Amino acid sequence: MRVSALLLLSLFVTACAAPQVRPAGAIRKVVVVVGSRVDSLPSASYREDLMGEGNPRTVLSGSTEAVLRERGFEVAGTRISAAPSPSTDEVVSVIRENDAEAAVVVVLSWVDVSAVQTMGRADVVLEAGVVSPDGQLIWRKESRTVAMIGLYQSQTDYSSYLRKAVIQAVKEVP
């Protein structure tokens, strides 16, 4: 009995642990700027359409913010660009408006969900980058993710494949 109680307590403490702390000298205060070359995600339900989960920019911004905060970044603001890919001027203006050290830019380039209902497989191509206040590209990476989701999840949480791809891409931001 005591062992199981201690195990549960340790799991609870681990789950409630504080987010990571950024190392000294690392970028801490950022803004998130997202864009998408994909106009809309195929949605599986009216609820997803109603909640905005069919809009890839909404999913990108929320997931990016969550991952960055978990990694110890302070997210000072978010901009959802109407353009497929945000311009340098747009990114720099968001950095300056929010007095941030840099911008984390995430752009959805391509999605293939043709096999999500049958095989639980979705292919996602994202571009992630970090831009300095003077508009210089500090870091950039294009990532291709093959997200596997279960049959139940593919019918109840259809855009989870995109969240998984964002988590993978944003975890690589230095």
PDB file of N, CA, C and O in Angstrom, residues 51-101:
ATOM      1  N   MET A  51     -15.199  25.227 -33.463  1.00  0.00           N
ATOM      2  CA  MET A  51     -14.122  25.610 -32.548  1.00  0.00           C
ATOM      3  C   MET A  51     -12.920  26.197 -33.283  1.00  0.00           C
ATOM      4  O   MET A  51     -11.951  26.589 -32.658  1.00  0.00           O
ATOM      5  N   GLY A  52     -12.954  26.238 -34.597  1.00  0.00           N
ATOM      6  CA  GLY A  52     -11.847  26.804 -35.356  1.00  0.00           C
ATOM      7  C   GLY A  52     -10.702  25.844 -35.574  1.00  0.00           C
ATOM      8  O   GLY A  52      -9.630  26.250 -36.008  1.00  0.00           O
ATOM      9  N   GLU A  53     -10.895  24.572 -35.256  1.00  0.00           N
ATOM     10  CA  GLU A  53      -9.815  23.612 -35.413  1.00  0.00           C
ATOM     11  C   GLU A  53      -9.574  23.247 -36.868  1.00  0.00           C
ATOM     12  O   GLU A  53      -8.595  22.597 -37.176  1.00  0.00           O
ATOM     13  N   GLY A  54     -10.459  23.671 -37.774  1.00  0.00           N
ATOM     14  CA  GLY A  54     -10.238  23.457 -39.189  1.00  0.00           C
ATOM     15  C   GLY A  54      -9.290  24.499 -39.767  1.00  0.00           C
ATOM     16  O   GLY A  54      -8.808  24.363 -40.873  1.00  0.00           O
ATOM     17  N   ASN A  55      -9.023  25.564 -38.982  1.00  0.00           N
ATOM     18  CA  ASN A  55      -8.099  26.599 -39.407  1.00  0.00           C
ATOM     19  C   ASN A  55      -6.702  26.229 -38.918  1.00  0.00           C
ATOM     20  O   ASN A  55      -6.448  26.215 -37.719  1.00  0.00           O
ATOM     21  N   PRO A  56      -5.785  25.916 -39.827  1.00  0.00           N
ATOM     22  CA  PRO A  56      -4.463  25.474 -39.381  1.00  0.00           C
ATOM     23  C   PRO A  56      -3.717  26.533 -38.588  1.00  0.00           C
ATOM     24  O   PRO A  56      -2.937  26.208 -37.697  1.00  0.00           O
ATOM     25  N   ARG A  57      -3.967  27.807 -38.857  1.00  0.00           N
ATOM     26  CA  ARG A  57      -3.259  28.871 -38.145  1.00  0.00           C
ATOM     27  C   ARG A  57      -3.608  28.875 -36.661  1.00  0.00           C
ATOM     28  O   ARG A  57      -2.753  29.135 -35.820  1.00  0.00           O
ATOM     29  N   THR A  58      -4.860  28.568 -36.334  1.00  0.00           N
ATOM     30  CA  THR A  58      -5.289  28.502 -34.935  1.00  0.00           C
ATOM     31  C   THR A  58      -4.575  27.366 -34.212  1.00  0.00           C
ATOM     32  O   THR A  58      -4.087  27.540 -33.093  1.00  0.00           O
ATOM     33  N   VAL A  59      -4.516  26.208 -34.842  1.00  0.00           N
ATOM     34  CA  VAL A  59      -3.844  25.053 -34.246  1.00  0.00           C
ATOM     35  C   VAL A  59      -2.351  25.338 -34.101  1.00  0.00           C
ATOM     36  O   VAL A  59      -1.747  25.048 -33.061  1.00  0.00           O
ATOM     37  N   LEU A  60      -1.737  25.926 -35.126  1.00  0.00           N
ATOM     38  CA  LEU A  60      -0.310  26.246 -35.083  1.00  0.00           C
ATOM     39  C   LEU A  60       0.026  27.200 -33.942  1.00  0.00           C
ATOM     40  O   LEU A  60       0.977  26.969 -33.193  1.00  0.00           O
ATOM     41  N   SER A  61      -0.754  28.274 -33.810  1.00  0.00           N
ATOM     42  CA  SER A  61      -0.423  29.275 -32.789  1.00  0.00           C
ATOM     43  C   SER A  61      -0.573  28.716 -31.382  1.00  0.00           C
ATOM     44  O   SER A  61       0.317  28.879 -30.543  1.00  0.00           O
ATOM     45  N   GLY A  62      -1.663  28.037 -31.107  1.00  0.00           N
ATOM     46  CA  GLY A  62      -1.882  27.492 -29.770  1.00  0.00           C
ATOM     47  C   GLY A  62      -0.861  26.444 -29.384  1.00  0.00           C
ATOM     48  O   GLY A  62      -0.321  26.448 -28.269  1.00  0.00           O
ATOM     49  N   SER A  63      -0.556  25.552 -30.296  1.00  0.00           N
ATOM     50  CA  SER A  63       0.421  24.490 -30.010  1.00  0.00           C
ATOM     51  C   SER A  63       1.830  25.049 -29.864  1.00  0.00           C
ATOM     52  O   SER A  63       2.589  24.621 -28.992  1.00  0.00           O
ATOM     53  N   THR A  64       2.197  26.008 -30.700  1.00  0.00           N
ATOM     54  CA  THR A  64       3.531  26.605 -30.615  1.00  0.00           C
ATOM     55  C   THR A  64       3.713  27.325 -29.284  1.00  0.00           C
ATOM     56  O   THR A  64       4.739  27.160 -28.616  1.00  0.00           O
ATOM     57  N   GLU A  65       2.726  28.116 -28.886  1.00  0.00           N
ATOM     58  CA  GLU A  65       2.794  28.809 -27.596  1.00  0.00           C
ATOM     59  C   GLU A  65       2.968  27.820 -26.452  1.00  0.00           C
ATOM     60  O   GLU A  65       3.814  28.019 -25.571  1.00  0.00           O
ATOM     61  N   ALA A  66       2.182  26.765 -26.449  1.00  0.00           N
ATOM     62  CA  ALA A  66       2.237  25.783 -25.362  1.00  0.00           C
ATOM     63  C   ALA A  66       3.602  25.116 -25.260  1.00  0.00           C
ATOM     64  O   ALA A  66       4.160  24.984 -24.164  1.00  0.00           O
ATOM     65  N   VAL A  67       4.169  24.714 -26.390  1.00  0.00           N
ATOM     66  CA  VAL A  67       5.471  24.042 -26.376  1.00  0.00           C
ATOM     67  C   VAL A  67       6.570  25.009 -25.922  1.00  0.00           C
ATOM     68  O   VAL A  67       7.444  24.643 -25.136  1.00  0.00           O
ATOM     69  N   LEU A  68       6.521  26.244 -26.406  1.00  0.00           N
ATOM     70  CA  LEU A  68       7.544  27.217 -26.012  1.00  0.00           C
ATOM     71  C   LEU A  68       7.481  27.509 -24.515  1.00  0.00           C
ATOM     72  O   LEU A  68       8.522  27.576 -23.847  1.00  0.00           O
ATOM     73  N   ARG A  69       6.291  27.677 -23.985  1.00  0.00           N
ATOM     74  CA  ARG A  69       6.162  27.921 -22.535  1.00  0.00           C
ATOM     75  C   ARG A  69       6.677  26.732 -21.736  1.00  0.00           C
ATOM     76  O   ARG A  69       7.332  26.896 -20.710  1.00  0.00           O
ATOM     77  N   GLU A  70       6.365  25.538 -22.202  1.00  0.00           N
ATOM     78  CA  GLU A  70       6.835  24.325 -21.537  1.00  0.00           C
ATOM     79  C   GLU A  70       8.363  24.269 -21.526  1.00  0.00           C
ATOM     80  O   GLU A  70       8.965  23.767 -20.578  1.00  0.00           O
ATOM     81  N   ARG A  71       8.982  24.796 -22.556  1.00  0.00           N
ATOM     82  CA  ARG A  71      10.440  24.785 -22.661  1.00  0.00           C
ATOM     83  C   ARG A  71      11.090  25.962 -21.948  1.00  0.00           C
ATOM     84  O   ARG A  71      12.294  26.148 -22.026  1.00  0.00           O
ATOM     85  N   GLY A  72      10.311  26.803 -21.267  1.00  0.00           N
ATOM     86  CA  GLY A  72      10.867  27.893 -20.478  1.00  0.00           C
ATOM     87  C   GLY A  72      10.897  29.242 -21.166  1.00  0.00           C
ATOM     88  O   GLY A  72      11.398  30.211 -20.603  1.00  0.00           O
ATOM     89  N   PHE A  73      10.363  29.348 -22.367  1.00  0.00           N
ATOM     90  CA  PHE A  73      10.291  30.632 -23.049  1.00  0.00           C
ATOM     91  C   PHE A  73       9.152  31.459 -22.464  1.00  0.00           C
ATOM     92  O   PHE A  73       8.136  30.913 -22.018  1.00  0.00           O
ATOM     93  N   GLU A  74       9.309  32.767 -22.499  1.00  0.00           N
ATOM     94  CA  GLU A  74       8.223  33.680 -22.161  1.00  0.00           C
ATOM     95  C   GLU A  74       7.629  34.138 -23.491  1.00  0.00           C
ATOM     96  O   GLU A  74       8.313  34.776 -24.299  1.00  0.00           O
ATOM     97  N   VAL A  75       6.370  33.821 -23.730  1.00  0.00           N
ATOM     98  CA  VAL A  75       5.712  34.205 -24.979  1.00  0.00           C
ATOM     99  C   VAL A  75       5.030  35.553 -24.754  1.00  0.00           C
ATOM    100  O   VAL A  75       4.059  35.653 -24.008  1.00  0.00           O
ATOM    101  N   ALA A  76       5.564  36.587 -25.396  1.00  0.00           N
ATOM    102  CA  ALA A  76       5.080  37.952 -25.189  1.00  0.00           C
ATOM    103  C   ALA A  76       3.893  38.301 -26.078  1.00  0.00           C
ATOM    104  O   ALA A  76       3.140  39.220 -25.772  1.00  0.00           O
ATOM    105  N   GLY A  77       3.703  37.591 -27.162  1.00  0.00           N
ATOM    106  CA  GLY A  77       2.598  37.891 -28.062  1.00  0.00           C
ATOM    107  C   GLY A  77       2.546  36.898 -29.204  1.00  0.00           C
ATOM    108  O   GLY A  77       3.481  36.129 -29.424  1.00  0.00           O
ATOM    109  N   THR A  78       1.428  36.928 -29.915  1.00  0.00           N
ATOM    110  CA  THR A  78       1.221  36.018 -31.033  1.00  0.00           C
ATOM    111  C   THR A  78       0.588  36.781 -32.187  1.00  0.00           C
ATOM    112  O   THR A  78      -0.286  37.617 -31.978  1.00  0.00           O
ATOM    113  N   ARG A  79       1.036  36.480 -33.388  1.00  0.00           N
ATOM    114  CA  ARG A  79       0.427  37.057 -34.588  1.00  0.00           C
ATOM    115  C   ARG A  79       0.118  35.940 -35.546  1.00  0.00           C
ATOM    116  O   ARG A  79       0.978  35.115 -35.862  1.00  0.00           O
ATOM    117  N   ILE A  80      -1.111  35.900 -35.994  1.00  0.00           N
ATOM    118  CA  ILE A  80      -1.523  34.956 -37.029  1.00  0.00           C
ATOM    119  C   ILE A  80      -1.539  35.737 -38.331  1.00  0.00           C
ATOM    120  O   ILE A  80      -2.361  36.627 -38.517  1.00  0.00           O
ATOM    121  N   SER A  81      -0.605  35.420 -39.195  1.00  0.00           N
ATOM    122  CA  SER A  81      -0.455  36.146 -40.450  1.00  0.00           C
ATOM    123  C   SER A  81      -1.529  35.721 -41.445  1.00  0.00           C
ATOM    124  O   SER A  81      -1.822  34.535 -41.576  1.00  0.00           O
ATOM    125  N   ALA A  82      -2.056  36.679 -42.154  1.00  0.00           N
ATOM    126  CA  ALA A  82      -3.027  36.379 -43.208  1.00  0.00           C
ATOM    127  C   ALA A  82      -2.312  35.848 -44.448  1.00  0.00           C
ATOM    128  O   ALA A  82      -2.899  35.134 -45.258  1.00  0.00           O
ATOM    129  N   ALA A  83      -1.037  36.177 -44.573  1.00  0.00           N
ATOM    130  CA  ALA A  83      -0.241  35.730 -45.719  1.00  0.00           C
ATOM    131  C   ALA A  83       0.167  34.269 -45.518  1.00  0.00           C
ATOM    132  O   ALA A  83       0.283  33.810 -44.389  1.00  0.00           O
ATOM    133  N   PRO A  84       0.398  33.553 -46.602  1.00  0.00           N
ATOM    134  CA  PRO A  84       0.861  32.170 -46.463  1.00  0.00           C
ATOM    135  C   PRO A  84       2.164  32.061 -45.676  1.00  0.00           C
ATOM    136  O   PRO A  84       2.350  31.144 -44.895  1.00  0.00           O
ATOM    137  N   SER A  85       3.049  33.021 -45.873  1.00  0.00           N
ATOM    138  CA  SER A  85       4.307  33.068 -45.138  1.00  0.00           C
ATOM    139  C   SER A  85       4.505  34.510 -44.681  1.00  0.00           C
ATOM    140  O   SER A  85       4.501  35.420 -45.512  1.00  0.00           O
ATOM    141  N   PRO A  86       4.669  34.746 -43.390  1.00  0.00           N
ATOM    142  CA  PRO A  86       4.798  36.126 -42.905  1.00  0.00           C
ATOM    143  C   PRO A  86       6.040  36.819 -43.476  1.00  0.00           C
ATOM    144  O   PRO A  86       7.081  36.186 -43.650  1.00  0.00           O
ATOM    145  N   SER A  87       5.904  38.092 -43.760  1.00  0.00           N
ATOM    146  CA  SER A  87       7.042  38.855 -44.285  1.00  0.00           C
ATOM    147  C   SER A  87       7.991  39.215 -43.144  1.00  0.00           C
ATOM    148  O   SER A  87       7.610  39.230 -41.975  1.00  0.00           O
ATOM    149  N   THR A  88       9.210  39.533 -43.501  1.00  0.00           N
ATOM    150  CA  THR A  88      10.211  39.938 -42.505  1.00  0.00           C
ATOM    151  C   THR A  88       9.753  41.195 -41.785  1.00  0.00           C
ATOM    152  O   THR A  88       9.897  41.305 -40.559  1.00  0.00           O
ATOM    153  N   ASP A  89       9.183  42.144 -42.521  1.00  0.00           N
ATOM    154  CA  ASP A  89       8.691  43.384 -41.898  1.00  0.00           C
ATOM    155  C   ASP A  89       7.600  43.104 -40.868  1.00  0.00           C
ATOM    156  O   ASP A  89       7.579  43.713 -39.800  1.00  0.00           O
ATOM    157  N   GLU A  90       6.706  42.183 -41.192  1.00  0.00           N
ATOM    158  CA  GLU A  90       5.638  41.824 -40.256  1.00  0.00           C
ATOM    159  C   GLU A  90       6.223  41.207 -38.984  1.00  0.00           C
ATOM    160  O   GLU A  90       5.828  41.555 -37.874  1.00  0.00           O
ATOM    161  N   VAL A  91       7.170  40.309 -39.148  1.00  0.00           N
ATOM    162  CA  VAL A  91       7.789  39.637 -38.000  1.00  0.00           C
ATOM    163  C   VAL A  91       8.535  40.642 -37.129  1.00  0.00           C
ATOM    164  O   VAL A  91       8.388  40.656 -35.903  1.00  0.00           O
ATOM    165  N   VAL A  92       9.317  41.521 -37.754  1.00  0.00           N
ATOM    166  CA  VAL A  92      10.085  42.518 -37.000  1.00  0.00           C
ATOM    167  C   VAL A  92       9.150  43.462 -36.254  1.00  0.00           C
ATOM    168  O   VAL A  92       9.409  43.816 -35.094  1.00  0.00           O
ATOM    169  N   SER A  93       8.051  43.858 -36.870  1.00  0.00           N
ATOM    170  CA  SER A  93       7.112  44.767 -36.186  1.00  0.00           C
ATOM    171  C   SER A  93       6.476  44.095 -34.965  1.00  0.00           C
ATOM    172  O   SER A  93       6.287  44.738 -33.935  1.00  0.00           O
ATOM    173  N   VAL A  94       6.192  42.808 -35.041  1.00  0.00           N
ATOM    174  CA  VAL A  94       5.628  42.088 -33.880  1.00  0.00           C
ATOM    175  C   VAL A  94       6.662  42.001 -32.762  1.00  0.00           C
ATOM    176  O   VAL A  94       6.331  42.172 -31.584  1.00  0.00           O
ATOM    177  N   ILE A  95       7.914  41.766 -33.126  1.00  0.00           N
ATOM    178  CA  ILE A  95       8.987  41.717 -32.119  1.00  0.00           C
ATOM    179  C   ILE A  95       9.085  43.063 -31.404  1.00  0.00           C
ATOM    180  O   ILE A  95       9.136  43.124 -30.173  1.00  0.00           O
ATOM    181  N   ARG A  96       9.097  44.138 -32.156  1.00  0.00           N
ATOM    182  CA  ARG A  96       9.237  45.484 -31.573  1.00  0.00           C
ATOM    183  C   ARG A  96       8.017  45.878 -30.752  1.00  0.00           C
ATOM    184  O   ARG A  96       8.152  46.478 -29.688  1.00  0.00           O
ATOM    185  N   GLU A  97       6.822  45.564 -31.230  1.00  0.00           N
ATOM    186  CA  GLU A  97       5.593  45.893 -30.492  1.00  0.00           C
ATOM    187  C   GLU A  97       5.561  45.233 -29.123  1.00  0.00           C
ATOM    188  O   GLU A  97       4.992  45.784 -28.181  1.00  0.00           O
ATOM    189  N   ASN A  98       6.139  44.059 -29.023  1.00  0.00           N
ATOM    190  CA  ASN A  98       6.075  43.296 -27.778  1.00  0.00           C
ATOM    191  C   ASN A  98       7.388  43.303 -27.002  1.00  0.00           C
ATOM    192  O   ASN A  98       7.518  42.595 -26.011  1.00  0.00           O
ATOM    193  N   ASP A  99       8.357  44.103 -27.452  1.00  0.00           N
ATOM    194  CA  ASP A  99       9.655  44.212 -26.790  1.00  0.00           C
ATOM    195  C   ASP A  99      10.262  42.833 -26.532  1.00  0.00           C
ATOM    196  O   ASP A  99      10.707  42.523 -25.425  1.00  0.00           O
ATOM    197  N   ALA A 100      10.258  42.002 -27.573  1.00  0.00           N
ATOM    198  CA  ALA A 100      10.761  40.623 -27.462  1.00  0.00           C
ATOM    199  C   ALA A 100      12.200  40.540 -27.961  1.00  0.00           C
ATOM    200  O   ALA A 100      12.698  41.443 -28.636  1.00  0.00           O
ATOM    201  N   GLU A 101      12.858  39.455 -27.621  1.00  0.00           N
ATOM    202  CA  GLU A 101      14.233  39.219 -28.045  1.00  0.00           C
ATOM    203  C   GLU A 101      14.293  38.573 -29.428  1.00  0.00           C
ATOM    204  O   GLU A 101      15.312  38.667 -30.111  1.00  0.00           O
TER     205      GLU A 101
END
